[in-house]
């Protein structure tokens, strides 16, 4: 039986340009290897859909994509570009755990901002970088909507916060105590507790490995790929 030809719309889904539009990702092939470049942008969307006018990263798109990258024989490494305000805690932690659990070379680069739950994502790579002008906002867990004012609710907030602290401390050079201190610090944010750190400050605090640019991220990834092959 003869296979029916693809329609123009179906063919367009396979193009690199369409992949960028749909998934915020692209695949680069050169003499160093094949690199999958994935962006985490806007708000990280969880079980509840964000408003239509908000740019989002959807966990149901990213999780299977990461699983495919890890298993693909023709992909040598992952470059993760971050410019996110944060979002759903469990979705963000889930994506971060996937990246941290990958065997392939992974480099994360914070561009613009890697705020809130974006911090676990930023530290999840084997090498982590931040642009000189980029910022990271560290603050306590927040909840929106109806909140039951009971001791159990506050205990849940505390345990959720400790999960974030534990992940960051396990994948960055900062201690759990210091990260908690930055999270609860007063005097740095006008209407909230917490801390904002920029480029070099994030490196000095042990959150990120180094300040870098896109070129630096690629060069690091090339070295990691070459070392893995050897």
GROMACS .gro file of C-alpha atoms in nm:
model
  230
    1UNK     CA    1   0.000   0.000   0.000
    2UNK     CA    2   0.146   0.334  -0.104
    3UNK     CA    3   0.211   0.582   0.177
    4UNK     CA    4   0.020   0.905   0.147
    5UNK     CA    5   0.239   1.214   0.103
    6UNK     CA    6   0.266   1.453   0.397
    7UNK     CA    7   0.068   1.772   0.385
    8UNK     CA    8   0.251   2.105   0.383
    9UNK     CA    9   0.154   2.162   0.746
   10UNK     CA   10   0.289   1.821   0.854
   11UNK     CA   11   0.617   1.880   0.670
   12UNK     CA   12   0.659   2.221   0.836
   13UNK     CA   13   0.659   2.054   1.181
   14UNK     CA   14   0.984   1.879   1.092
   15UNK     CA   15   1.178   2.191   1.000
   16UNK     CA   16   1.435   2.346   1.241
   17UNK     CA   17   1.246   2.675   1.231
   18UNK     CA   18   0.922   2.507   1.340
   19UNK     CA   19   1.104   2.324   1.620
   20UNK     CA   20   1.226   2.657   1.755
   21UNK     CA   21   0.875   2.803   1.742
   22UNK     CA   22   0.705   2.499   1.901
   23UNK     CA   23   0.964   2.390   2.158
   24UNK     CA   24   1.215   2.671   2.196
   25UNK     CA   25   1.489   2.428   2.094
   26UNK     CA   26   1.723   2.358   1.806
   27UNK     CA   27   1.988   2.103   1.713
   28UNK     CA   28   2.336   2.215   1.612
   29UNK     CA   29   2.572   1.984   1.423
   30UNK     CA   30   2.938   2.070   1.365
   31UNK     CA   31   3.283   1.916   1.381
   32UNK     CA   32   3.266   1.895   1.762
   33UNK     CA   33   2.946   1.691   1.768
   34UNK     CA   34   2.570   1.729   1.786
   35UNK     CA   35   2.431   1.963   2.050
   36UNK     CA   36   2.069   2.008   2.146
   37UNK     CA   37   2.004   2.367   2.254
   38UNK     CA   38   1.693   2.409   2.473
   39UNK     CA   39   1.556   2.733   2.620
   40UNK     CA   40   1.369   2.773   2.950
   41UNK     CA   41   1.183   3.101   2.915
   42UNK     CA   42   0.908   3.303   3.081
   43UNK     CA   43   0.701   3.122   3.342
   44UNK     CA   44   0.744   2.753   3.414
   45UNK     CA   45   0.395   2.615   3.376
   46UNK     CA   46   0.274   2.336   3.602
   47UNK     CA   47  -0.058   2.155   3.633
   48UNK     CA   48  -0.255   2.479   3.587
   49UNK     CA   49  -0.234   2.658   3.252
   50UNK     CA   50  -0.097   3.011   3.261
   51UNK     CA   51  -0.290   3.300   3.101
   52UNK     CA   52  -0.268   3.316   2.722
   53UNK     CA   53  -0.064   3.638   2.725
   54UNK     CA   54   0.217   3.486   2.936
   55UNK     CA   55   0.523   3.325   2.778
   56UNK     CA   56   0.565   2.980   2.928
   57UNK     CA   57   0.780   2.670   2.940
   58UNK     CA   58   0.553   2.367   2.965
   59UNK     CA   59   0.684   2.073   3.164
   60UNK     CA   60   0.485   1.822   2.957
   61UNK     CA   61   0.692   1.933   2.656
   62UNK     CA   62   1.030   1.948   2.828
   63UNK     CA   63   1.029   1.620   3.024
   64UNK     CA   64   0.985   1.384   2.725
   65UNK     CA   65   1.223   1.597   2.521
   66UNK     CA   66   1.496   1.558   2.786
   67UNK     CA   67   1.430   1.184   2.805
   68UNK     CA   68   1.473   1.163   2.428
   69UNK     CA   69   1.796   1.367   2.432
   70UNK     CA   70   1.948   1.142   2.698
   71UNK     CA   71   1.864   0.824   2.504
   72UNK     CA   72   1.950   0.956   2.155
   73UNK     CA   73   2.273   0.813   2.015
   74UNK     CA   74   2.308   1.103   1.772
   75UNK     CA   75   2.306   1.378   2.042
   76UNK     CA   76   2.634   1.446   2.222
   77UNK     CA   77   2.539   1.722   2.466
   78UNK     CA   78   2.278   1.965   2.596
   79UNK     CA   79   2.299   2.344   2.620
   80UNK     CA   80   2.027   2.495   2.838
   81UNK     CA   81   1.956   2.869   2.799
   82UNK     CA   82   1.759   3.025   3.085
   83UNK     CA   83   1.564   3.348   3.104
   84UNK     CA   84   1.283   3.269   3.346
   85UNK     CA   85   1.085   3.441   3.620
   86UNK     CA   86   1.021   3.106   3.791
   87UNK     CA   87   0.681   2.945   3.826
   88UNK     CA   88   0.544   2.611   3.941
   89UNK     CA   89   0.776   2.463   4.205
   90UNK     CA   90   0.716   2.095   4.137
   91UNK     CA   91   0.737   2.136   3.759
   92UNK     CA   92   1.062   2.331   3.794
   93UNK     CA   93   1.212   2.077   4.032
   94UNK     CA   94   1.101   1.793   3.805
   95UNK     CA   95   1.280   1.944   3.505
   96UNK     CA   96   1.587   2.021   3.718
   97UNK     CA   97   1.603   1.660   3.844
   98UNK     CA   98   1.585   1.533   3.484
   99UNK     CA   99   1.878   1.751   3.377
  100UNK     CA  100   2.084   1.668   3.686
  101UNK     CA  101   2.028   1.298   3.621
  102UNK     CA  102   2.156   1.306   3.263
  103UNK     CA  103   2.479   1.128   3.179
  104UNK     CA  104   2.548   1.341   2.872
  105UNK     CA  105   2.747   1.667   2.897
  106UNK     CA  106   2.518   1.949   3.007
  107UNK     CA  107   2.588   2.321   3.036
  108UNK     CA  108   2.340   2.577   3.172
  109UNK     CA  109   2.368   2.948   3.090
  110UNK     CA  110   2.157   3.211   3.266
  111UNK     CA  111   2.078   3.502   3.035
  112UNK     CA  112   1.868   3.791   3.163
  113UNK     CA  113   1.733   3.615   3.470
  114UNK     CA  114   1.711   3.280   3.643
  115UNK     CA  115   1.473   3.365   3.926
  116UNK     CA  116   1.290   3.171   4.196
  117UNK     CA  117   1.244   2.805   4.089
  118UNK     CA  118   1.469   2.890   3.794
  119UNK     CA  119   1.763   2.863   4.036
  120UNK     CA  120   1.744   2.481   4.070
  121UNK     CA  121   1.728   2.468   3.690
  122UNK     CA  122   2.031   2.695   3.662
  123UNK     CA  123   2.243   2.478   3.894
  124UNK     CA  124   2.133   2.143   3.745
  125UNK     CA  125   2.397   2.128   3.468
  126UNK     CA  126   2.739   1.968   3.497
  127UNK     CA  127   2.881   2.315   3.425
  128UNK     CA  128   2.681   2.625   3.518
  129UNK     CA  129   2.736   2.976   3.383
  130UNK     CA  130   2.575   3.316   3.421
  131UNK     CA  131   2.605   3.619   3.194
  132UNK     CA  132   2.769   3.924   3.359
  133UNK     CA  133   2.444   4.125   3.348
  134UNK     CA  134   2.208   3.840   3.444
  135UNK     CA  135   2.037   3.823   3.782
  136UNK     CA  136   1.895   3.557   4.016
  137UNK     CA  137   1.624   3.626   4.276
  138UNK     CA  138   1.631   3.402   4.583
  139UNK     CA  139   1.314   3.414   4.796
  140UNK     CA  140   1.089   3.190   5.008
  141UNK     CA  141   0.820   2.970   4.856
  142UNK     CA  142   0.502   3.162   4.771
  143UNK     CA  143   0.152   3.029   4.707
  144UNK     CA  144  -0.136   3.195   4.526
  145UNK     CA  145  -0.507   3.123   4.550
  146UNK     CA  146  -0.694   2.985   4.850
  147UNK     CA  147  -0.469   2.887   5.139
  148UNK     CA  148  -0.597   2.691   5.441
  149UNK     CA  149  -0.470   2.870   5.752
  150UNK     CA  150  -0.364   2.561   5.945
  151UNK     CA  151  -0.041   2.440   6.096
  152UNK     CA  152  -0.022   2.163   5.833
  153UNK     CA  153  -0.018   2.421   5.552
  154UNK     CA  154   0.279   2.605   5.699
  155UNK     CA  155   0.458   2.274   5.755
  156UNK     CA  156   0.397   2.189   5.387
  157UNK     CA  157   0.548   2.525   5.282
  158UNK     CA  158   0.849   2.456   5.501
  159UNK     CA  159   0.906   2.107   5.361
  160UNK     CA  160   0.867   2.232   5.004
  161UNK     CA  161   1.120   2.506   5.072
  162UNK     CA  162   1.365   2.254   5.219
  163UNK     CA  163   1.339   2.044   4.900
  164UNK     CA  164   1.452   2.345   4.698
  165UNK     CA  165   1.733   2.429   4.942
  166UNK     CA  166   1.852   2.068   4.946
  167UNK     CA  167   1.861   2.043   4.566
  168UNK     CA  168   2.053   2.369   4.523
  169UNK     CA  169   2.304   2.280   4.795
  170UNK     CA  170   2.357   1.934   4.638
  171UNK     CA  171   2.426   2.072   4.289
  172UNK     CA  172   2.607   2.400   4.361
  173UNK     CA  173   2.896   2.506   4.585
  174UNK     CA  174   2.675   2.710   4.818
  175UNK     CA  175   2.582   2.557   5.155
  176UNK     CA  176   2.223   2.493   5.257
  177UNK     CA  177   2.263   2.736   5.547
  178UNK     CA  178   2.391   3.019   5.330
  179UNK     CA  179   2.120   2.966   5.066
  180UNK     CA  180   1.853   2.971   5.338
  181UNK     CA  181   2.007   3.291   5.476
  182UNK     CA  182   1.990   3.460   5.134
  183UNK     CA  183   1.633   3.335   5.091
  184UNK     CA  184   1.514   3.496   5.416
  185UNK     CA  185   1.727   3.810   5.414
  186UNK     CA  186   1.554   4.146   5.461
  187UNK     CA  187   1.666   4.483   5.328
  188UNK     CA  188   1.754   4.380   4.972
  189UNK     CA  189   1.404   4.371   4.820
  190UNK     CA  190   1.158   4.659   4.857
  191UNK     CA  191   0.840   4.461   4.923
  192UNK     CA  192   0.962   4.114   5.014
  193UNK     CA  193   1.232   3.914   5.189
  194UNK     CA  194   1.504   3.755   4.982
  195UNK     CA  195   1.813   3.848   4.783
  196UNK     CA  196   1.894   3.944   4.426
  197UNK     CA  197   2.242   3.848   4.303
  198UNK     CA  198   2.402   3.941   3.972
  199UNK     CA  199   2.665   3.773   3.751
  200UNK     CA  200   2.985   3.772   3.954
  201UNK     CA  201   2.795   3.779   4.286
  202UNK     CA  202   2.625   3.450   4.198
  203UNK     CA  203   2.968   3.296   4.136
  204UNK     CA  204   3.113   3.438   4.459
  205UNK     CA  205   2.821   3.294   4.656
  206UNK     CA  206   2.882   2.952   4.502
  207UNK     CA  207   2.551   2.939   4.315
  208UNK     CA  208   2.707   2.927   3.968
  209UNK     CA  209   3.043   2.790   3.853
  210UNK     CA  210   3.154   3.089   3.645
  211UNK     CA  211   3.058   3.403   3.458
  212UNK     CA  212   3.036   3.332   3.086
  213UNK     CA  213   2.890   3.409   2.747
  214UNK     CA  214   2.736   3.190   2.478
  215UNK     CA  215   3.082   3.134   2.327
  216UNK     CA  216   3.214   3.020   2.667
  217UNK     CA  217   2.922   2.780   2.708
  218UNK     CA  218   2.985   2.620   2.370
  219UNK     CA  219   3.360   2.592   2.430
  220UNK     CA  220   3.298   2.422   2.765
  221UNK     CA  221   3.048   2.183   2.608
  222UNK     CA  222   3.293   2.096   2.329
  223UNK     CA  223   3.559   2.009   2.588
  224UNK     CA  224   3.319   1.794   2.787
  225UNK     CA  225   3.209   1.608   2.474
  226UNK     CA  226   3.571   1.543   2.372
  227UNK     CA  227   3.660   1.417   2.722
  228UNK     CA  228   3.360   1.183   2.728
  229UNK     CA  229   3.460   1.034   2.391
  230UNK     CA  230   3.813   0.971   2.514
   0.00000   0.00000   0.00000
